[in-house]
XYZ file of C-alpha atoms in Angstrom:
581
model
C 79.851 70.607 143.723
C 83.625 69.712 142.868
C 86.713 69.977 145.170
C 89.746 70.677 142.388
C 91.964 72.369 143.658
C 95.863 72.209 144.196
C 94.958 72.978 147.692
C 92.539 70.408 149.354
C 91.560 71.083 152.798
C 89.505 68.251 154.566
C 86.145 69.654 156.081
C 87.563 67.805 159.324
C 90.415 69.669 159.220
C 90.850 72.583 162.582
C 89.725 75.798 161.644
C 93.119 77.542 162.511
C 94.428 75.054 159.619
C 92.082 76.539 157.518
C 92.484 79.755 158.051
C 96.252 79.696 158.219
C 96.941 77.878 154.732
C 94.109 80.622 152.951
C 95.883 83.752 154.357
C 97.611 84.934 151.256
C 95.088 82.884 148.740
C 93.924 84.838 146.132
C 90.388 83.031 145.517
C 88.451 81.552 148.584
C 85.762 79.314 148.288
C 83.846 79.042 151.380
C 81.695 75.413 151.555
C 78.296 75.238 152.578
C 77.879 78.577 155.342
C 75.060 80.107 156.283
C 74.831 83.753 155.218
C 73.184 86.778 156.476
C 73.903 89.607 153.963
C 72.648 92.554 155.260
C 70.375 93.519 152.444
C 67.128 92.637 154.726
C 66.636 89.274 152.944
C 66.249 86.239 155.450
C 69.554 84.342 156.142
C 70.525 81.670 153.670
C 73.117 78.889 153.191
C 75.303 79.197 149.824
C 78.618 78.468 148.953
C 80.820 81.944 148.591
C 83.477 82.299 146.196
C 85.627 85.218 146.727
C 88.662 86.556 143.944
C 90.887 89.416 144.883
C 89.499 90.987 147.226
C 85.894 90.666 146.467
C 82.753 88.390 146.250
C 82.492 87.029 142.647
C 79.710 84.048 143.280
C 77.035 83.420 146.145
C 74.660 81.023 145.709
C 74.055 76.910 146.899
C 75.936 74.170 145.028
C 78.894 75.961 143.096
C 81.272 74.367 141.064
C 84.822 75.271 143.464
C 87.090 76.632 140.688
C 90.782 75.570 140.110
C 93.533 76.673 142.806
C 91.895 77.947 145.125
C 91.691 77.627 149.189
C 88.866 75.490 150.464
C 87.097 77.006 153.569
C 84.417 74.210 155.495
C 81.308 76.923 156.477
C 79.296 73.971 157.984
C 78.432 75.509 161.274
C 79.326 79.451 161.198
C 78.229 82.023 159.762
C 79.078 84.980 157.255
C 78.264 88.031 157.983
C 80.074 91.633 156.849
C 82.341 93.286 158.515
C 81.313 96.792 160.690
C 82.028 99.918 160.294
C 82.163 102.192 163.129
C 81.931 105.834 161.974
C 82.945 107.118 164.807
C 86.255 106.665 166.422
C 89.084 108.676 168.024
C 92.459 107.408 166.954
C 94.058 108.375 170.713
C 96.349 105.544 171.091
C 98.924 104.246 168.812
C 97.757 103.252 165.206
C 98.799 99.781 165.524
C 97.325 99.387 169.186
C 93.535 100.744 167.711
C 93.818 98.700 164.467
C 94.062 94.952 166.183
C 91.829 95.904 168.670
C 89.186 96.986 165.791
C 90.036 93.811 163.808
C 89.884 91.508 166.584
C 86.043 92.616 167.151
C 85.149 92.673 163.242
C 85.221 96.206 162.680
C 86.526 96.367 159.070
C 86.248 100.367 158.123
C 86.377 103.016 160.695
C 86.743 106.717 161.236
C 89.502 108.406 162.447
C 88.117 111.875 164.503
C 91.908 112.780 165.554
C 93.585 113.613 162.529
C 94.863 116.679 161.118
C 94.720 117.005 157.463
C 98.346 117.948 156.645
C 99.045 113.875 158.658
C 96.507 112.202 156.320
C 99.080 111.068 153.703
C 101.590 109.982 155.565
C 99.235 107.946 157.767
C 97.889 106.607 154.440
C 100.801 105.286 153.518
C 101.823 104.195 157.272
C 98.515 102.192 157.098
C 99.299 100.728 153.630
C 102.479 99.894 154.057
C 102.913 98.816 157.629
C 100.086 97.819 159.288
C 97.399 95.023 159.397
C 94.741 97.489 159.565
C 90.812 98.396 158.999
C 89.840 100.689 156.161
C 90.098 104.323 157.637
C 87.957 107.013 157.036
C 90.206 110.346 157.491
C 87.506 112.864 158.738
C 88.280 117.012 159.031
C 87.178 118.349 161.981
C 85.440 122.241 161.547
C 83.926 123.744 164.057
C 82.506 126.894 165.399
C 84.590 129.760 166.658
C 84.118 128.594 170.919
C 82.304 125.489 169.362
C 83.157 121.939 170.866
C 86.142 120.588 169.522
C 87.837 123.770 169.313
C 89.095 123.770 172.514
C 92.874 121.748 172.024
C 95.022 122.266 169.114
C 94.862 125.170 166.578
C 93.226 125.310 163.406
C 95.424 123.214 161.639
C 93.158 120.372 163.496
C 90.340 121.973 163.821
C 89.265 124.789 161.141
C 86.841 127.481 162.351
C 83.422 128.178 160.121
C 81.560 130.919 161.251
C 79.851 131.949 157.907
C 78.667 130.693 154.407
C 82.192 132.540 152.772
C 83.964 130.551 155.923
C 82.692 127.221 154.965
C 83.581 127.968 151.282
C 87.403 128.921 152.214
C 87.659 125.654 154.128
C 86.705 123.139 151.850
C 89.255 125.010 149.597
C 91.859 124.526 152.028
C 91.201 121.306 152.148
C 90.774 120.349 148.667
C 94.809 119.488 149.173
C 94.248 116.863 152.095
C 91.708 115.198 150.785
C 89.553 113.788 153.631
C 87.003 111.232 153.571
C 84.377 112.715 155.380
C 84.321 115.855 157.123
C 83.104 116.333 160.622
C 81.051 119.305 162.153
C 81.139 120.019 165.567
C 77.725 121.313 165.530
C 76.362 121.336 169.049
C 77.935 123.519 172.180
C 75.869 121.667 174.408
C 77.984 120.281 177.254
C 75.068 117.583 178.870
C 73.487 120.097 181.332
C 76.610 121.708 182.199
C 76.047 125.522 183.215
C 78.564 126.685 180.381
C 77.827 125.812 176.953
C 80.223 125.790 173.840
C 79.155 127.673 170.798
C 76.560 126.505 168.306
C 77.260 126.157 164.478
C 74.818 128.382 162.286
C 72.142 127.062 160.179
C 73.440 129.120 156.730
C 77.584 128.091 157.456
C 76.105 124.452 158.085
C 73.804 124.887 155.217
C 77.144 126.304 152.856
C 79.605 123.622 154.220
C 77.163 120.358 153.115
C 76.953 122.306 149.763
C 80.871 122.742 149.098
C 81.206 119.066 151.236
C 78.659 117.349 148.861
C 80.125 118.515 145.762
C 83.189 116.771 146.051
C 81.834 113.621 147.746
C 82.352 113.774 151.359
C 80.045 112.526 153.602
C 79.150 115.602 156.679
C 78.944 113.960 160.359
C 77.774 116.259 162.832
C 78.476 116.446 166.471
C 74.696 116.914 167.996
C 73.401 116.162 170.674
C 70.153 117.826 171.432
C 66.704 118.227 170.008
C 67.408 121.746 168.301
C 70.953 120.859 166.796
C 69.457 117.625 165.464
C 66.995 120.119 163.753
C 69.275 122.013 162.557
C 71.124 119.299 160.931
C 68.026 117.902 159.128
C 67.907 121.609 157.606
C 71.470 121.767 157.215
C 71.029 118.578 155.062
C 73.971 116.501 156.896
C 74.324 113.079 156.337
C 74.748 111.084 159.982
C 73.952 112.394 163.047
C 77.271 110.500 164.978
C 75.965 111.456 168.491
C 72.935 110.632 171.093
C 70.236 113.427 170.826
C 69.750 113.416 174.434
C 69.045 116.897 175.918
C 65.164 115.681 175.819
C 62.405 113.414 174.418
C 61.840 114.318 170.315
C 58.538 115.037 169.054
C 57.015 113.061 165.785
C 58.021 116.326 164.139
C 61.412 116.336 164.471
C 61.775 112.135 163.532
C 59.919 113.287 160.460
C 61.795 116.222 159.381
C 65.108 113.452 159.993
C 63.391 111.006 157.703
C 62.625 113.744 154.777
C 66.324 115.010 155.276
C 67.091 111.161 154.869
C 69.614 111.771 157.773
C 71.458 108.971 159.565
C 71.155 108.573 163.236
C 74.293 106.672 165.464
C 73.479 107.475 168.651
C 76.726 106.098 169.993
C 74.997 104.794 173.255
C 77.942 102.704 174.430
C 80.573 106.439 175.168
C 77.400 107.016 177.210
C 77.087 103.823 179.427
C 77.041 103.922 182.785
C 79.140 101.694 183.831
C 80.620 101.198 186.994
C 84.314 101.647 186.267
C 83.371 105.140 184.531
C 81.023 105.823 187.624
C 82.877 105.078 190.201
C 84.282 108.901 190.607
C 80.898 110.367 189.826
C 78.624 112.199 192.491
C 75.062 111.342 193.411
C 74.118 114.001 191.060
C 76.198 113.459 188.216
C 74.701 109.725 187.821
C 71.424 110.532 188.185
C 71.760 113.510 185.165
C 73.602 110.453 183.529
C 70.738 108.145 183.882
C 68.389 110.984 182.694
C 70.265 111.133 179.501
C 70.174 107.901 178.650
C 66.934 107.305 178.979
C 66.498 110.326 176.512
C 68.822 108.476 174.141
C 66.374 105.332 175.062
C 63.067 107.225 173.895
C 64.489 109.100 170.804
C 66.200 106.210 169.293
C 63.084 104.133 169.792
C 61.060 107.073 168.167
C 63.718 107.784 165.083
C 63.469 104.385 164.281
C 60.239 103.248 164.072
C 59.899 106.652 162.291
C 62.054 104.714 159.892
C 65.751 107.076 160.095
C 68.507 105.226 158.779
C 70.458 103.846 162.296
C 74.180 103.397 161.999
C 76.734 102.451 164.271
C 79.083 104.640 165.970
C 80.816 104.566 169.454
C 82.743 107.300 170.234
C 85.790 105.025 170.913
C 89.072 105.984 171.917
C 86.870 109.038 174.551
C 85.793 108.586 177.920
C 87.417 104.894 178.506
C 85.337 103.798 176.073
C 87.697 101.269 174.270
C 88.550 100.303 170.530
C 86.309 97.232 168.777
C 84.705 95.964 171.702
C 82.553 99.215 171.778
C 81.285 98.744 168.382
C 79.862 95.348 168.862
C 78.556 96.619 172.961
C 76.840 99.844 170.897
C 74.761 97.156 169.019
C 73.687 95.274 172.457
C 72.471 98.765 173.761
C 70.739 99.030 170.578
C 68.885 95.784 171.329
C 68.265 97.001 174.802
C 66.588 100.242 173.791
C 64.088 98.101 171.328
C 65.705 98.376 168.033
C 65.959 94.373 166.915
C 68.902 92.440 166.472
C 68.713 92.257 162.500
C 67.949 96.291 162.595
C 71.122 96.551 164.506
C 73.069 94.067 162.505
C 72.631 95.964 159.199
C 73.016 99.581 161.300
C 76.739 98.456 162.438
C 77.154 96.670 158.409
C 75.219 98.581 155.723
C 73.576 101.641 157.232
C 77.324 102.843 158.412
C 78.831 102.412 154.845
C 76.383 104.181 153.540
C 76.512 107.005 155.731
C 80.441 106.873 154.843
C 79.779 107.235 151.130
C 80.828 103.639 150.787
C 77.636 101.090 150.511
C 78.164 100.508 146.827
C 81.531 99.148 147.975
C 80.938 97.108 150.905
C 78.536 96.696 154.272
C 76.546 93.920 152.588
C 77.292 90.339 151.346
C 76.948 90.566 147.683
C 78.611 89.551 144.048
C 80.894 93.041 143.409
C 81.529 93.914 146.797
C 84.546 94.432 148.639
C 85.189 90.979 150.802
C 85.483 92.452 154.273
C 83.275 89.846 156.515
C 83.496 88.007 159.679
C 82.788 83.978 160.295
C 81.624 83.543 163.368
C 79.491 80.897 165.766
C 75.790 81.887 166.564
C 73.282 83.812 164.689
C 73.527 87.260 165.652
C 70.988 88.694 163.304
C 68.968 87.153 166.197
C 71.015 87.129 169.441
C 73.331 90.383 168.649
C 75.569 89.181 171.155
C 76.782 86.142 168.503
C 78.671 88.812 166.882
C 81.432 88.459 169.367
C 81.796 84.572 169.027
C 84.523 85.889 165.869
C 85.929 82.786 164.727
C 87.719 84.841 161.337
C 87.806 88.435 160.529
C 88.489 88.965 156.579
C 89.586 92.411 154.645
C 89.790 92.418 151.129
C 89.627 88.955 151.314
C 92.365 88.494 153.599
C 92.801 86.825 156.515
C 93.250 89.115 159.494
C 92.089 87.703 162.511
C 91.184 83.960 163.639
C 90.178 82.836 166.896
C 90.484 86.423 168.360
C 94.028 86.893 167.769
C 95.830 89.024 164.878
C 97.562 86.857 161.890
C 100.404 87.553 161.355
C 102.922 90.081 162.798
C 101.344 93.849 163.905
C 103.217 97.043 162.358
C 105.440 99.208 164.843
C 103.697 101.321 167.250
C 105.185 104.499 165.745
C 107.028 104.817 162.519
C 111.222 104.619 162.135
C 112.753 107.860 162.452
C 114.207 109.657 159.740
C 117.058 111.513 160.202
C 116.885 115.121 161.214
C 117.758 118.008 159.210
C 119.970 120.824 161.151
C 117.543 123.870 159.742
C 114.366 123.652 161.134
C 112.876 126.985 159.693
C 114.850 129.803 158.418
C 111.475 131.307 156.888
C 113.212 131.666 153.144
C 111.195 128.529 151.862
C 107.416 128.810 150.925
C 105.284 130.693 152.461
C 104.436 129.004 155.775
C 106.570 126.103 155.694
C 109.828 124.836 157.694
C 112.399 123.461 156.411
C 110.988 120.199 156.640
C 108.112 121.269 154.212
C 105.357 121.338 157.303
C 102.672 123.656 158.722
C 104.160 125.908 161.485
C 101.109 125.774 164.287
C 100.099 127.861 167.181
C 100.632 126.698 170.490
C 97.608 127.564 172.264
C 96.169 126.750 175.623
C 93.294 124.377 176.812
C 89.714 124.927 177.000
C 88.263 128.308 176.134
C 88.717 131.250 176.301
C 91.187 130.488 174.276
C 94.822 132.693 173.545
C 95.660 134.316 170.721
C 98.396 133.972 168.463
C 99.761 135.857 165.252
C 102.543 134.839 163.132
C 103.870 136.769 160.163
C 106.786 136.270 158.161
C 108.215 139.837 157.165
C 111.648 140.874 155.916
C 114.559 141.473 158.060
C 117.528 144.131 158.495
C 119.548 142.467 155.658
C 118.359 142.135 152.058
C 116.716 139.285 151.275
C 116.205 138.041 154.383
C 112.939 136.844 156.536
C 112.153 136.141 159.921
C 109.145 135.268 161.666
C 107.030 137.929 164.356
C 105.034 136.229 166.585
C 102.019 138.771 168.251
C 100.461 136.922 171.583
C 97.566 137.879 173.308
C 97.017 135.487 176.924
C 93.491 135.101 177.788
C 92.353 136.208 181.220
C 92.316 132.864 182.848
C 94.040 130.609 185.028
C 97.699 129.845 183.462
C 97.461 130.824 179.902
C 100.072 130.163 177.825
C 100.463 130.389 174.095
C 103.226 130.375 171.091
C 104.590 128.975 168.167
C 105.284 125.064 166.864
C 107.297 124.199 164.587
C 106.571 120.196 163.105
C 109.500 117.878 162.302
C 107.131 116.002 159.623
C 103.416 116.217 158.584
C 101.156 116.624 161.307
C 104.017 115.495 163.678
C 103.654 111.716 162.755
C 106.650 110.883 161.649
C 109.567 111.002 163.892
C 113.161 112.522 163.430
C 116.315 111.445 164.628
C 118.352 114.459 165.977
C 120.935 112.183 167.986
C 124.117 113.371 165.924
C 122.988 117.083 167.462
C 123.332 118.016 171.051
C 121.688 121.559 171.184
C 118.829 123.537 169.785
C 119.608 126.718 168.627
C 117.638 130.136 167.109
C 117.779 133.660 167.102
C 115.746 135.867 169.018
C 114.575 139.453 169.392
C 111.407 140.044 171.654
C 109.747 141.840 174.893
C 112.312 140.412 178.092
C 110.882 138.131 179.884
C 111.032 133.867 180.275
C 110.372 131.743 177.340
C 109.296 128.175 177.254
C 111.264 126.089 175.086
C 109.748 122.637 174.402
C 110.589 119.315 172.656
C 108.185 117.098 171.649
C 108.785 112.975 170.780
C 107.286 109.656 170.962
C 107.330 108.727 174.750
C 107.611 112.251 176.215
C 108.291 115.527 175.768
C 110.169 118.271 177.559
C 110.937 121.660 178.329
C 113.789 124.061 179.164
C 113.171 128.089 180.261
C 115.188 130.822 178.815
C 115.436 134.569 179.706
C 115.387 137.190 176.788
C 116.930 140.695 177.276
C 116.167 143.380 174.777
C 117.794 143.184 171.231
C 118.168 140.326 168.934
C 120.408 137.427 170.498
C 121.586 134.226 169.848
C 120.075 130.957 172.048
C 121.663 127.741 172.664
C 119.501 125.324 174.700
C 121.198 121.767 174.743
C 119.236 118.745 174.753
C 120.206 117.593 178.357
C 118.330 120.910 179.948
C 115.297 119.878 178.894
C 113.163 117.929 181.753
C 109.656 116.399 182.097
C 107.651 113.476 183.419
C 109.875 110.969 181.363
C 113.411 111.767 179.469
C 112.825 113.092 175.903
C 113.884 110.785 173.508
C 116.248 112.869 170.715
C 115.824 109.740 168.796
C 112.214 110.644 168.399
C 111.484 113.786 167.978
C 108.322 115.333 166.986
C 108.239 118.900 167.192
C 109.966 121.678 168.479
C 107.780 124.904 170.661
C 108.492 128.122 171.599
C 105.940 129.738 174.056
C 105.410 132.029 176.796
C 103.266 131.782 179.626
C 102.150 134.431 181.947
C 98.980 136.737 183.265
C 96.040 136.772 181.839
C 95.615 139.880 179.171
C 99.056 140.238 179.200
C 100.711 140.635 175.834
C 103.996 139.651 174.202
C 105.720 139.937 170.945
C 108.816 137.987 169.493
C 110.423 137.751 166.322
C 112.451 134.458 165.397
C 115.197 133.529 162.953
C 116.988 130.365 162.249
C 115.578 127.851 164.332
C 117.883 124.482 164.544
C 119.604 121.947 165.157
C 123.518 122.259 166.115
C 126.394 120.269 166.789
């Protein structure tokens, strides 16, 4: 082995040196580390010669080619990075991505996403941040199925039925998601009230239409009969704990000949004592019940010989970003899978369940160069995985020594400036203005309110305005309306400083109106009283009030919405919603 290169770096030499001098190097050559690939071969020691962005020579005693970055391996380890397929994006973008680097999680999920916010996340991601691979997933559930329960539909679509499914994976042809995810299961863990179940024929229909174009199916499931149902459904990963109750051979069988993946995300489930500490007698113990469900059925599925992978739940429950993903493979461990089973679950089994292990989730010539260097061997103590000494994507240094290289992205993107006309309803057919999705505003938890919008012609020729139809649940303070998006999914901000007032025009049943502003740091709201007749409203920005001041700098979305008793019905039609001076 030769050392030419314009760049010599002394094997003495500190590893932040190292690490520091190879962040923008194009070709890596790592000397003499010990490599556990993920493949199920034994560990080995090789030299590893990596060119943009991906492995291009493993093997003992290469010849170090020309201009490239020397990297001393003699005492660590390299080992690929995770994937965690299952992760709620909940805080701000740049907050989860360093916390997923700094614990080696190289590709993740994102379960929080509307499609019509995919691109411009995309790009956010590209451009901006130091970030993990994400896998944009679109969430479909059951009509009253878990997951339904915030948002409307542009989050969530409904599937009730085979010609459902088909409509959906339609609609979404235009986002373009990586994987889709079902929430399949109603069961709420023993709770007296259940959510809705998907059916077996809509499942059946939407890994059909899913499959066809490439995108992986993750279900939501959580008991014995919904893990059933997704072998027959033919999903691909099971990205919950089947806990309701102790499998049978049968069912770990019927997984198997479905070839379904199985994440049990144990560590959302852990009961530990900060997440305890408000629980009752009774709630632990059905806690402790569960998981040692969990315990017996992963032991079963996987001596059965199901495909594990790793998933967490993150960003739910106080379960928190990266650190999850390397605790989900200790409580594998602890429930009797080994160390090397759970090494290649959090590596290769989750790419593959992503649609991705021909890409990356093993060390090998062709694939992408997302890895980790790190102290220990923790394809046999699975707690070495968090002695990180580097964390690599596409070949690039990311993290060393626990901390982020370089400088993170903003927490939220820069505002662009607002546009006065916020919807008019003369553009396309169920867009604003600023080219988004109007959305329902819709209470909590079910049973859920109801809301109609139509766009229909108004008194003068040519013109349109918007009639909203809502129907308030019988339940404790339902409220429900209409939301009108400053930018795709609400992501990126508007500025709306050189404004002072929001304005519209208004004909609908008498009564109070809720008038809301959404924006990065807090979000407001100002009441209005309708009489009968079409009028024109004026609400300035210093009459709204909430928890924290709204910031007009950072505006996300503007709501209209009534609140009231339950069954009670109201109707309101809307024109020229904006911005004024």
């Amino acid at each position: 082995m030769t050392n030419k290169t314009t760049t010599i770096i002394a094997k003495a030499m500190a590893l932040n040196t190292i690490f520091a001098l190879g962040v923008s190097a194009e070709t890596i050559f790592i000397d003499n580390i010990t490599v556990f690939d993920s493949t199920g071969s034994d560990p080995f020691v090789a030299d590893v010669i990596i060119e943009k962005g991906r492995f291009s020579a493993i093997a003992p005693e290469l010849k170090q080619p020309a201009n490239t970055t020397l990297v001393n391996g003699e005492g660590l380890s390299l080992v690929a990075g995770l994937s965690d397929i299952h992760v709620h994006w909940t805080a701000n973008r740049s907050v989860v991505a360093t916390e997923l680097l700094r614990y080696g999680v190289t590709t993740a999920t994102d379960f929080h996403s509307s499609p019509d916010s995919y691109a411009a996340k995309r790009e956010w991601h590209k451009s901006h941040l130091i970030s993990p691979h994400v896998a944009y997933a679109a969430r479909i559930a059951p009509p009253g199925g878990h997951g339904a329960d915030w948002a409307d539909e542009r989050m969530t679509r409904l599937v009730a039925s085979p010609e459902e499914a088909k409509k959906v994976m339609e609609y979404l042809d235009d986002y373009q998601p990586d994987v889709i995810k079902v929430f399949a299961d109603g069961w709420r863990y023993g709770n007296p009230k259940s959510d809705t179940d998907i059916s077996l024929h809509a499942l059946q229909e939407l890994t059909h239409q899913a499959k066809t174009r490439g995108w992986p199916v993750l279900t939501h499931t959580v008991t014995t009969d919904g893990a059933k149902r997704a072998a027959l459904g033919n999903v691909t990963a099971i990205a919950h704990a089947i806990q309701d109750e102790k499998a049978t051979d049968e069912l770990a069988a019927l997984l198997v000949d479905h070839s379904v993946f199985y994440a049990p995300t144990l560590a959302v489930y852990e009961m530990r004592p900060d997440k305890i500490a408000s629980y009752s007698p009774a709630q632990i113990k059905a806690g402790e019940s569960r998981q040692q469900n969990s315990e017996y059925n992963l032991s079963l599925f996987n001596e059965a010989g199901v495909t594990l992978a790793l998933g967490t739940d993150s960003g739910i429950g106080r379960t928190p970003f990266g650190e999850s993903s390397v605790r989900e493979m200790e409580l594998m461990t602890n429930f009797g899978v080994s160390a090397k089973e759970a090494l290649i679950a959090g590596t290769l089994g989750s790419a593959e369940a992503l649609g991705v292990g021909k890409d990356r989730g093993t060390i090998e010539v062709g694939k992408r160069a997302d890895f980790v260097l790190l102290s220990g061997e923790p394809w046999k103590n699975i707690s070495d995985y968090r002695n990180v000494s580097a964390v690599y994507v596409d070949g690039i240094l990311v993290v060393k020594d626990g901390e982020l290289v370089g400088q993170q992205g903003p927490e939220i993107p820069p505002a662009t400036p607002a546009l006065a006309m916020i919807d008019d309803f003369e553009g396309e057919r169920g867009l604003t203005q600023y080219g988004t999705l109007r959305r329902a505003d819709l209470d909590y938890s079910f049973p859920r309110s109801h809301v109609l919008m139509v766009e229909k012609p108004g008194s003068e020729k040519g013109d349109h305005n918007l009639s909203v139809t809502i129907e308030l649940e019988n339940k404790p303070k339902p409220k429900a309306g209409v939301i009108f998006p400053l930018s795709e999914g609400s992501f990126v901000p508007v500025d709306a400083s050189e404004f002072s007032a929001v304005a519209f025009d208004i004909n609908a049943k008498p009564g109070s109106y809720i008038i809301a502003m959404d924006a990065y740091g807090g979000s407001g709201t100002a009441t209005i009283d309708v009489i009968s007749g079409w009028q024109k409203i004026v609400v300035p920005f210093d009459s709204f009030t909430g928890k924290k001041p709204v910031n007009i700098e950072l505006l996300r979305s503007i709501g209209i919405s009534v609140a009231g008793s339950g069954e009670e019905s109201f109707w309101l039609e809307l024109d020229n919603v904006r911005f004024i001076k």
